[in-house]
Amino acid sequence: MAVFCLLGLGVLYHLYSGFLAGRFAAFMPSEPAAGGPESPRGSAPAGSVDLRELLAVSVLAAARGGEEVKRVREGNVLNAKAKGKTREGADEQLTTGDLLSNRRMFYLLKSAFPAVQINSEERVDTADQETVSWDRSIPEDIKQKIQPKEVPAESVTVWIDPLDATQEYTEDLRQYVTTMVCVAVNGKPVIGVIHKPFSAYTAWAMVDGGSNVKARSSYNEKTPRIIVSRSHAGKVEQVARQTFGNKTVIIPAGGAGYKVLALLDVAEKNQEEADVYIHVTHIKKWDICAGNAVLRALGGHMTTLTGEEISYTGSDGNEGGLIASINMNHKALIEKLPDLEKTSHK
């Protein structure tokens, strides 16, 4: 009888030892599980961010900002005013659309990734803080094309342009208007989102990941179609025609986001097509970061006019102008247009 009792106790011990250990462990100090006690299941550990999640919320932020931009324009309540002067002396416009889009985009990204630095074109008023949450859902197209990738949070900088082409926005030239989000890691653009509020079209791409947009395949490198800012067309045209010949087509347009989309295969009836994008004056990094990331993801290039890579850390301005292309000999383009670099400093 004693032997049977001992065997019974042994069976009971093995059955319940794991359960009891688990119960007692809840009251004992131990290492946190992967992701930390505050992190939802599947998210990156504390101190890091998942770029796939950051892409998903960036796409959402651009769309939410675009909703504000569209609503203000269609309601004709822009309240446009000059917030300053450009280096060329033109008024730099600010509208209600800029401000409301900025508030929506900034606080959505900040609530989702509070440890990440966010740089925005417009000033963020903490007194006007908006509570915006993200349900952490990832669209199916992103799930299918992009794998999770964790990076240190301190290496990430997010650049927001809540309303690109504000001047054209005030003139009701809606086709040029975009909202953009860019993610840079250690100063290199790796995620780009360009959203057109008035057609609900969104292009996104992640370097070494995937994209929902493609490069166009037909180019004429001898007589390229060059897209430039409406205010700078004259500066570029003279040099371009001297270099490529009188058949070179100059396309004046508004908005850096629109100009990058012109280099891609975009199914938009109001989207012009170009081979090269050139800007010859100072430009802010939130204007160009998203487009730079998209081009890099597709094998394209965006550099200064002298061919230097643009770093998305430090100051918010790019002094060296830019030249962007895809599926072309980028170095050869730079060598053909030496006079443009001089123009960028005038």
mmCIF file of C-alpha atoms in Angstrom:
data_model
loop_
_atom_site.group_PDB
_atom_site.id
_atom_site.type_symbol
_atom_site.label_atom_id
_atom_site.label_comp_id
_atom_site.label_asym_id
_atom_site.label_seq_id
_atom_site.Cartn_x
_atom_site.Cartn_y
_atom_site.Cartn_z
ATOM 1 C CA MET A 1 0.000 0.000 0.000
ATOM 2 C CA ALA A 2 2.831 2.359 0.836
ATOM 3 C CA VAL A 3 4.426 1.758 -2.580
ATOM 4 C CA PHE A 4 1.133 2.470 -4.395
ATOM 5 C CA CYS A 5 0.667 5.677 -2.374
ATOM 6 C CA LEU A 6 4.144 6.871 -3.297
ATOM 7 C CA LEU A 7 3.499 6.136 -6.992
ATOM 8 C CA GLY A 8 0.239 8.079 -6.831
ATOM 9 C CA LEU A 9 1.956 11.066 -5.260
ATOM 10 C CA GLY A 10 4.608 10.961 -7.994
ATOM 11 C CA VAL A 11 1.977 11.077 -10.749
ATOM 12 C CA LEU A 12 0.192 13.979 -9.103
ATOM 13 C CA TYR A 13 3.481 15.845 -8.701
ATOM 14 C CA HIS A 14 4.327 15.593 -12.421
ATOM 15 C CA LEU A 15 0.829 16.613 -13.455
ATOM 16 C CA TYR A 16 0.678 19.746 -11.358
ATOM 17 C CA SER A 17 4.301 20.856 -11.030
ATOM 18 C CA GLY A 18 4.209 22.771 -14.357
ATOM 19 C CA PHE A 19 0.919 24.436 -13.511
ATOM 20 C CA LEU A 20 2.083 25.499 -10.054
ATOM 21 C CA ALA A 21 5.397 26.762 -11.382
ATOM 22 C CA GLY A 22 3.559 28.941 -13.858
ATOM 23 C CA ARG A 23 1.284 30.295 -11.159
ATOM 24 C CA PHE A 24 4.167 31.144 -8.838
ATOM 25 C CA ALA A 25 6.168 32.685 -11.692
ATOM 26 C CA ALA A 26 3.524 35.360 -12.079
ATOM 27 C CA PHE A 27 4.493 36.680 -8.632
ATOM 28 C CA MET A 28 8.256 36.405 -9.099
ATOM 29 C CA PRO A 29 10.528 38.939 -10.899
ATOM 30 C CA SER A 30 11.657 37.643 -14.292
ATOM 31 C CA GLU A 31 12.850 38.838 -17.697
ATOM 32 C CA PRO A 32 10.087 40.438 -19.800
ATOM 33 C CA ALA A 33 8.799 38.521 -22.778
ATOM 34 C CA ALA A 34 9.854 39.573 -26.267
ATOM 35 C CA GLY A 35 8.074 42.796 -27.107
ATOM 36 C CA GLY A 36 7.853 43.880 -23.467
ATOM 37 C CA PRO A 37 4.790 43.936 -21.229
ATOM 38 C CA GLU A 38 3.496 47.138 -22.856
ATOM 39 C CA SER A 39 3.817 45.978 -26.470
ATOM 40 C CA PRO A 40 0.971 44.280 -28.361
ATOM 41 C CA ARG A 41 1.583 40.783 -29.650
ATOM 42 C CA GLY A 42 3.638 40.785 -32.844
ATOM 43 C CA SER A 43 5.087 44.288 -32.383
ATOM 44 C CA ALA A 44 8.781 45.109 -32.174
ATOM 45 C CA PRO A 45 10.620 44.976 -28.829
ATOM 46 C CA ALA A 46 10.950 48.141 -26.763
ATOM 47 C CA GLY A 47 13.614 50.417 -28.245
ATOM 48 C CA SER A 48 13.008 49.236 -31.803
ATOM 49 C CA VAL A 49 10.386 49.700 -34.501
ATOM 50 C CA ASP A 50 9.093 47.390 -37.195
ATOM 51 C CA LEU A 51 9.429 49.090 -40.585
ATOM 52 C CA ARG A 52 6.478 47.144 -41.982
ATOM 53 C CA GLU A 53 4.255 48.548 -39.238
ATOM 54 C CA LEU A 54 5.702 52.008 -39.810
ATOM 55 C CA LEU A 55 4.914 51.726 -43.522
ATOM 56 C CA ALA A 56 1.321 50.712 -42.748
ATOM 57 C CA VAL A 57 0.704 53.650 -40.419
ATOM 58 C CA SER A 58 2.461 56.027 -42.843
ATOM 59 C CA VAL A 59 0.047 55.026 -45.619
ATOM 60 C CA LEU A 60 -2.856 55.584 -43.231
ATOM 61 C CA ALA A 61 -1.472 58.947 -42.073
ATOM 62 C CA ALA A 62 -1.084 60.229 -45.642
ATOM 63 C CA ALA A 63 -4.665 59.217 -46.432
ATOM 64 C CA ARG A 64 -6.058 60.782 -43.233
ATOM 65 C CA GLY A 65 -4.192 64.006 -43.921
ATOM 66 C CA GLY A 66 -5.482 63.938 -47.475
ATOM 67 C CA GLU A 67 -9.054 63.755 -46.199
ATOM 68 C CA GLU A 68 -8.530 67.058 -44.378
ATOM 69 C CA VAL A 69 -6.888 68.647 -47.418
ATOM 70 C CA LYS A 70 -9.781 67.638 -49.657
ATOM 71 C CA ARG A 71 -12.476 68.672 -47.172
ATOM 72 C CA VAL A 72 -11.024 72.165 -46.717
ATOM 73 C CA ARG A 73 -10.574 72.732 -50.460
ATOM 74 C CA GLU A 74 -14.062 71.524 -51.361
ATOM 75 C CA GLY A 75 -15.540 73.652 -48.585
ATOM 76 C CA ASN A 76 -13.558 76.648 -49.865
ATOM 77 C CA VAL A 77 -12.440 77.572 -46.338
ATOM 78 C CA LEU A 78 -8.723 77.814 -47.035
ATOM 79 C CA ASN A 79 -8.018 80.964 -44.979
ATOM 80 C CA ALA A 80 -4.809 81.306 -46.968
ATOM 81 C CA LYS A 81 -2.096 83.601 -45.686
ATOM 82 C CA ALA A 82 1.612 84.138 -46.243
ATOM 83 C CA LYS A 83 3.758 82.495 -43.564
ATOM 84 C CA GLY A 84 6.980 83.868 -45.005
ATOM 85 C CA LYS A 85 9.022 84.305 -48.162
ATOM 86 C CA THR A 86 10.867 81.800 -50.281
ATOM 87 C CA ARG A 87 14.497 82.521 -51.156
ATOM 88 C CA GLU A 88 13.280 83.761 -54.515
ATOM 89 C CA GLY A 89 11.057 86.311 -52.754
ATOM 90 C CA ALA A 90 7.681 84.660 -53.412
ATOM 91 C CA ASP A 91 5.059 84.358 -50.687
ATOM 92 C CA GLU A 92 5.033 80.980 -48.934
ATOM 93 C CA GLN A 93 1.391 80.103 -48.440
ATOM 94 C CA LEU A 94 -0.258 78.511 -45.406
ATOM 95 C CA THR A 95 -3.855 77.290 -45.358
ATOM 96 C CA THR A 96 -6.258 75.591 -42.999
ATOM 97 C CA GLY A 97 -5.713 72.470 -45.089
ATOM 98 C CA ASP A 98 -1.995 72.480 -44.206
ATOM 99 C CA LEU A 99 -2.691 72.834 -40.500
ATOM 100 C CA LEU A 100 -5.473 70.269 -40.150
ATOM 101 C CA SER A 101 -3.660 67.708 -42.278
ATOM 102 C CA ASN A 102 -0.488 68.235 -40.273
ATOM 103 C CA ARG A 103 -2.313 67.760 -36.964
ATOM 104 C CA ARG A 104 -3.974 64.545 -38.125
ATOM 105 C CA MET A 105 -0.810 63.049 -39.620
ATOM 106 C CA PHE A 106 1.560 64.032 -36.813
ATOM 107 C CA TYR A 107 -0.509 62.744 -33.915
ATOM 108 C CA LEU A 108 -1.415 59.496 -35.662
ATOM 109 C CA LEU A 109 2.261 58.721 -36.239
ATOM 110 C CA LYS A 110 3.291 59.954 -32.796
ATOM 111 C CA SER A 111 0.702 57.875 -30.955
ATOM 112 C CA ALA A 112 1.747 54.762 -32.890
ATOM 113 C CA PHE A 113 5.501 55.328 -32.515
ATOM 114 C CA PRO A 114 6.153 57.735 -29.629
ATOM 115 C CA ALA A 115 9.916 57.047 -29.566
ATOM 116 C CA VAL A 116 10.474 58.066 -33.185
ATOM 117 C CA GLN A 117 11.571 61.573 -34.196
ATOM 118 C CA ILE A 118 9.049 63.268 -36.494
ATOM 119 C CA ASN A 119 9.895 66.334 -38.575
ATOM 120 C CA SER A 120 7.004 68.190 -40.174
ATOM 121 C CA GLU A 121 6.697 71.198 -42.437
ATOM 122 C CA GLU A 122 4.227 72.884 -40.107
ATOM 123 C CA ARG A 123 4.689 73.647 -36.428
ATOM 124 C CA VAL A 124 2.899 71.290 -34.079
ATOM 125 C CA ASP A 125 0.842 73.107 -31.439
ATOM 126 C CA THR A 126 0.704 70.942 -28.314
ATOM 127 C CA ALA A 127 -2.297 72.935 -27.094
ATOM 128 C CA ASP A 128 -4.188 71.687 -30.137
ATOM 129 C CA GLN A 129 -3.251 68.046 -29.615
ATOM 130 C CA GLU A 130 -5.524 65.471 -31.214
ATOM 131 C CA THR A 131 -6.032 61.955 -29.898
ATOM 132 C CA VAL A 132 -5.602 59.656 -32.871
ATOM 133 C CA SER A 133 -5.073 55.939 -32.430
ATOM 134 C CA TRP A 134 -3.938 53.177 -34.761
ATOM 135 C CA ASP A 135 -5.491 49.724 -34.480
ATOM 136 C CA ARG A 136 -2.188 48.171 -35.671
ATOM 137 C CA SER A 137 -3.839 46.532 -38.653
ATOM 138 C CA ILE A 138 -1.656 46.087 -41.748
ATOM 139 C CA PRO A 139 -3.249 46.176 -45.224
ATOM 140 C CA GLU A 140 -3.147 42.910 -47.123
ATOM 141 C CA ASP A 141 -1.047 44.265 -49.992
ATOM 142 C CA ILE A 142 1.645 45.342 -47.530
ATOM 143 C CA LYS A 143 1.485 41.999 -45.710
ATOM 144 C CA GLN A 144 1.981 40.142 -48.972
ATOM 145 C CA LYS A 145 4.916 42.228 -50.232
ATOM 146 C CA ILE A 146 6.761 43.355 -47.106
ATOM 147 C CA GLN A 147 8.408 41.252 -44.410
ATOM 148 C CA PRO A 148 8.751 42.534 -40.822
ATOM 149 C CA LYS A 149 12.046 44.330 -40.249
ATOM 150 C CA GLU A 150 13.114 45.796 -36.925
ATOM 151 C CA VAL A 151 15.482 48.743 -36.579
ATOM 152 C CA PRO A 152 16.525 50.809 -33.538
ATOM 153 C CA ALA A 153 14.032 53.582 -32.827
ATOM 154 C CA GLU A 154 16.815 56.136 -32.399
ATOM 155 C CA SER A 155 17.976 55.511 -35.991
ATOM 156 C CA VAL A 156 14.598 56.517 -37.458
ATOM 157 C CA THR A 157 13.482 59.965 -38.610
ATOM 158 C CA VAL A 158 10.028 60.511 -40.113
ATOM 159 C CA TRP A 159 9.494 63.443 -42.485
ATOM 160 C CA ILE A 160 5.916 64.696 -43.028
ATOM 161 C CA ASP A 161 4.674 66.969 -45.785
ATOM 162 C CA PRO A 162 1.008 67.517 -44.873
ATOM 163 C CA LEU A 163 0.227 69.436 -48.070
ATOM 164 C CA ASP A 164 2.661 69.548 -50.956
ATOM 165 C CA ALA A 165 2.008 72.222 -53.606
ATOM 166 C CA THR A 166 0.219 74.692 -51.334
ATOM 167 C CA GLN A 167 0.469 77.477 -53.924
ATOM 168 C CA GLU A 168 -1.297 75.299 -56.487
ATOM 169 C CA TYR A 169 -3.799 74.279 -53.806
ATOM 170 C CA THR A 170 -4.812 77.918 -53.350
ATOM 171 C CA GLU A 171 -5.180 78.241 -57.147
ATOM 172 C CA ASP A 172 -7.407 75.122 -57.200
ATOM 173 C CA LEU A 173 -4.917 73.190 -59.334
ATOM 174 C CA ARG A 174 -5.825 69.987 -57.522
ATOM 175 C CA GLN A 175 -3.890 67.507 -59.664
ATOM 176 C CA TYR A 176 -0.562 68.738 -58.225
ATOM 177 C CA VAL A 177 -1.499 68.343 -54.546
ATOM 178 C CA THR A 178 -0.146 65.450 -52.473
ATOM 179 C CA THR A 179 0.372 64.456 -48.852
ATOM 180 C CA MET A 180 3.608 62.608 -48.105
ATOM 181 C CA VAL A 181 5.351 60.587 -45.420
ATOM 182 C CA CYS A 182 8.963 59.440 -45.540
ATOM 183 C CA VAL A 183 10.924 57.214 -43.159
ATOM 184 C CA ALA A 184 14.700 57.590 -43.070
ATOM 185 C CA VAL A 185 17.005 55.178 -41.227
ATOM 186 C CA ASN A 186 20.405 56.619 -40.331
ATOM 187 C CA GLY A 187 19.703 59.437 -42.783
ATOM 188 C CA LYS A 188 18.844 57.201 -45.759
ATOM 189 C CA PRO A 189 15.269 57.265 -47.111
ATOM 190 C CA VAL A 190 13.813 53.740 -46.937
ATOM 191 C CA ILE A 191 10.012 54.228 -46.925
ATOM 192 C CA GLY A 192 8.092 56.640 -49.124
ATOM 193 C CA VAL A 193 4.352 57.326 -49.324
ATOM 194 C CA ILE A 194 2.840 59.790 -51.834
ATOM 195 C CA HIS A 195 -0.939 60.269 -51.665
ATOM 196 C CA LYS A 196 -3.120 62.306 -54.075
ATOM 197 C CA PRO A 197 -6.126 63.458 -52.010
ATOM 198 C CA PHE A 198 -8.401 64.382 -54.916
ATOM 199 C CA SER A 199 -8.148 61.022 -56.672
ATOM 200 C CA ALA A 200 -7.436 58.832 -53.603
ATOM 201 C CA TYR A 201 -4.367 57.397 -55.343
ATOM 202 C CA THR A 202 -1.482 56.287 -53.121
ATOM 203 C CA ALA A 203 1.997 55.179 -54.165
ATOM 204 C CA TRP A 204 4.196 53.506 -51.551
ATOM 205 C CA ALA A 205 7.525 51.731 -51.594
ATOM 206 C CA MET A 206 10.103 50.328 -49.178
ATOM 207 C CA VAL A 207 13.780 49.897 -50.035
ATOM 208 C CA ASP A 208 14.732 46.189 -50.064
ATOM 209 C CA GLY A 209 11.063 45.418 -49.493
ATOM 210 C CA GLY A 210 8.457 46.042 -52.140
ATOM 211 C CA SER A 211 6.081 48.602 -53.616
ATOM 212 C CA ASN A 212 2.662 49.082 -55.182
ATOM 213 C CA VAL A 213 4.031 51.160 -58.080
ATOM 214 C CA LYS A 214 6.386 50.531 -60.987
ATOM 215 C CA ALA A 215 8.816 52.542 -63.058
ATOM 216 C CA ARG A 216 7.907 53.376 -66.636
ATOM 217 C CA SER A 217 9.865 51.461 -69.251
ATOM 218 C CA SER A 218 9.929 53.911 -72.180
ATOM 219 C CA TYR A 219 12.506 56.716 -72.085
ATOM 220 C CA ASN A 220 14.395 58.813 -74.595
ATOM 221 C CA GLU A 221 17.707 59.712 -73.007
ATOM 222 C CA LYS A 222 18.823 61.895 -75.937
ATOM 223 C CA THR A 223 15.818 64.232 -75.784
ATOM 224 C CA PRO A 224 14.277 63.699 -72.365
ATOM 225 C CA ARG A 225 11.097 65.226 -71.056
ATOM 226 C CA ILE A 226 12.192 67.280 -68.059
ATOM 227 C CA ILE A 227 9.710 68.178 -65.335
ATOM 228 C CA VAL A 228 10.485 71.280 -63.281
ATOM 229 C CA SER A 229 8.795 73.710 -60.909
ATOM 230 C CA ARG A 230 6.484 76.186 -62.560
ATOM 231 C CA SER A 231 8.533 79.078 -61.216
ATOM 232 C CA HIS A 232 11.881 77.649 -62.388
ATOM 233 C CA ALA A 233 11.015 76.499 -65.894
ATOM 234 C CA GLY A 234 12.881 79.358 -67.557
ATOM 235 C CA LYS A 235 16.115 78.670 -65.645
ATOM 236 C CA VAL A 236 16.172 75.009 -66.644
ATOM 237 C CA GLU A 237 14.897 75.350 -70.200
ATOM 238 C CA GLN A 238 17.825 77.317 -71.575
ATOM 239 C CA VAL A 239 20.467 74.945 -70.206
ATOM 240 C CA ALA A 240 18.475 71.820 -71.086
ATOM 241 C CA ARG A 241 17.939 72.821 -74.698
ATOM 242 C CA GLN A 242 21.607 73.718 -75.094
ATOM 243 C CA THR A 243 22.503 70.274 -73.762
ATOM 244 C CA PHE A 244 19.911 67.975 -75.318
ATOM 245 C CA GLY A 245 18.728 69.982 -78.292
ATOM 246 C CA ASN A 246 15.670 72.026 -79.206
ATOM 247 C CA LYS A 247 13.398 68.980 -79.146
ATOM 248 C CA THR A 248 13.764 68.672 -75.363
ATOM 249 C CA VAL A 249 10.370 68.990 -73.678
ATOM 250 C CA ILE A 250 10.117 71.130 -70.528
ATOM 251 C CA ILE A 251 7.101 70.338 -68.340
ATOM 252 C CA PRO A 252 6.281 73.005 -65.712
ATOM 253 C CA ALA A 253 4.433 71.497 -62.750
ATOM 254 C CA GLY A 254 3.661 72.023 -59.093
ATOM 255 C CA GLY A 255 4.639 69.883 -56.123
ATOM 256 C CA ALA A 256 7.654 67.638 -55.611
ATOM 257 C CA GLY A 257 5.436 64.613 -55.029
ATOM 258 C CA TYR A 258 3.659 65.114 -58.355
ATOM 259 C CA LYS A 259 6.980 65.450 -60.174
ATOM 260 C CA VAL A 260 8.298 62.158 -58.792
ATOM 261 C CA LEU A 261 5.064 60.397 -59.761
ATOM 262 C CA ALA A 262 5.626 61.701 -63.309
ATOM 263 C CA LEU A 263 8.679 59.417 -63.514
ATOM 264 C CA LEU A 264 6.610 56.339 -62.616
ATOM 265 C CA ASP A 265 3.919 54.182 -64.157
ATOM 266 C CA VAL A 266 0.897 55.852 -62.578
ATOM 267 C CA ALA A 267 -2.633 55.125 -63.745
ATOM 268 C CA GLU A 268 -3.886 58.674 -63.299
ATOM 269 C CA LYS A 269 -5.555 60.683 -66.065
ATOM 270 C CA ASN A 270 -4.284 63.989 -64.635
ATOM 271 C CA GLN A 271 -0.699 62.757 -64.174
ATOM 272 C CA GLU A 272 1.841 63.935 -66.732
ATOM 273 C CA GLU A 273 4.821 61.790 -67.724
ATOM 274 C CA ALA A 274 8.464 62.835 -67.621
ATOM 275 C CA ASP A 275 11.918 61.264 -67.863
ATOM 276 C CA VAL A 276 13.887 63.537 -65.535
ATOM 277 C CA TYR A 277 12.938 65.733 -62.563
ATOM 278 C CA ILE A 278 15.174 68.739 -61.936
ATOM 279 C CA HIS A 279 15.026 71.390 -59.218
ATOM 280 C CA VAL A 280 17.623 74.157 -59.297
ATOM 281 C CA THR A 281 17.131 75.984 -55.981
ATOM 282 C CA HIS A 282 17.013 75.287 -52.255
ATOM 283 C CA ILE A 283 14.307 72.772 -51.303
ATOM 284 C CA LYS A 284 13.085 71.363 -47.985
ATOM 285 C CA LYS A 285 13.662 67.710 -47.145
ATOM 286 C CA TRP A 286 10.026 66.950 -46.325
ATOM 287 C CA ASP A 287 9.274 67.908 -49.958
ATOM 288 C CA ILE A 288 11.629 65.326 -51.443
ATOM 289 C CA CYS A 289 12.266 62.541 -48.903
ATOM 290 C CA ALA A 290 9.226 60.400 -49.820
ATOM 291 C CA GLY A 291 9.952 60.645 -53.537
ATOM 292 C CA ASN A 292 13.603 59.834 -52.923
ATOM 293 C CA ALA A 293 12.631 56.676 -51.017
ATOM 294 C CA VAL A 294 10.216 55.532 -53.731
ATOM 295 C CA LEU A 295 12.818 56.027 -56.457
ATOM 296 C CA ARG A 296 15.503 54.202 -54.455
ATOM 297 C CA ALA A 297 13.157 51.270 -53.869
ATOM 298 C CA LEU A 298 12.566 51.002 -57.626
ATOM 299 C CA GLY A 299 16.232 51.330 -58.578
ATOM 300 C CA GLY A 300 16.120 55.050 -59.395
ATOM 301 C CA HIS A 301 18.171 57.978 -58.168
ATOM 302 C CA MET A 302 17.649 61.370 -56.571
ATOM 303 C CA THR A 303 20.806 63.347 -55.867
ATOM 304 C CA THR A 304 22.012 66.909 -55.711
ATOM 305 C CA LEU A 305 22.915 68.483 -59.058
ATOM 306 C CA THR A 306 26.529 67.422 -58.465
ATOM 307 C CA GLY A 307 25.558 63.798 -57.812
ATOM 308 C CA GLU A 308 25.814 63.763 -54.015
ATOM 309 C CA GLU A 309 23.405 61.656 -51.988
ATOM 310 C CA ILE A 310 20.981 63.686 -49.854
ATOM 311 C CA SER A 311 21.083 62.930 -46.127
ATOM 312 C CA TYR A 312 17.817 63.160 -44.192
ATOM 313 C CA THR A 313 19.298 64.125 -40.864
ATOM 314 C CA GLY A 314 20.329 67.464 -39.450
ATOM 315 C CA SER A 315 18.929 70.597 -41.086
ATOM 316 C CA ASP A 316 15.622 70.528 -42.935
ATOM 317 C CA GLY A 317 16.984 72.095 -46.125
ATOM 318 C CA ASN A 318 18.784 70.742 -49.184
ATOM 319 C CA GLU A 319 21.033 73.390 -50.696
ATOM 320 C CA GLY A 320 22.343 71.645 -53.810
ATOM 321 C CA GLY A 321 19.191 71.391 -55.906
ATOM 322 C CA LEU A 322 18.276 67.949 -57.204
ATOM 323 C CA ILE A 323 18.099 65.734 -60.235
ATOM 324 C CA ALA A 324 15.985 62.575 -60.224
ATOM 325 C CA SER A 325 15.722 59.781 -62.758
ATOM 326 C CA ILE A 326 14.924 56.094 -63.067
ATOM 327 C CA ASN A 327 16.069 53.485 -65.595
ATOM 328 C CA MET A 328 18.478 56.049 -67.036
ATOM 329 C CA ASN A 329 22.218 56.672 -66.773
ATOM 330 C CA HIS A 330 22.023 59.097 -63.851
ATOM 331 C CA LYS A 331 25.732 59.866 -63.814
ATOM 332 C CA ALA A 332 25.673 60.735 -67.509
ATOM 333 C CA LEU A 333 22.755 63.116 -66.939
ATOM 334 C CA ILE A 334 24.695 64.972 -64.266
ATOM 335 C CA GLU A 335 27.732 65.287 -66.508
ATOM 336 C CA LYS A 336 25.574 66.698 -69.328
ATOM 337 C CA LEU A 337 24.092 69.447 -67.181
ATOM 338 C CA PRO A 338 27.075 71.087 -65.451
ATOM 339 C CA ASP A 339 25.664 74.611 -65.558
ATOM 340 C CA LEU A 340 22.616 73.744 -63.473
ATOM 341 C CA GLU A 341 24.663 73.410 -60.287
ATOM 342 C CA LYS A 342 25.776 77.037 -60.678
ATOM 343 C CA THR A 343 22.168 78.073 -61.202
ATOM 344 C CA SER A 344 21.119 76.467 -57.896
ATOM 345 C CA HIS A 345 23.177 78.985 -55.900
ATOM 346 C CA LYS A 346 21.778 82.096 -57.579
#
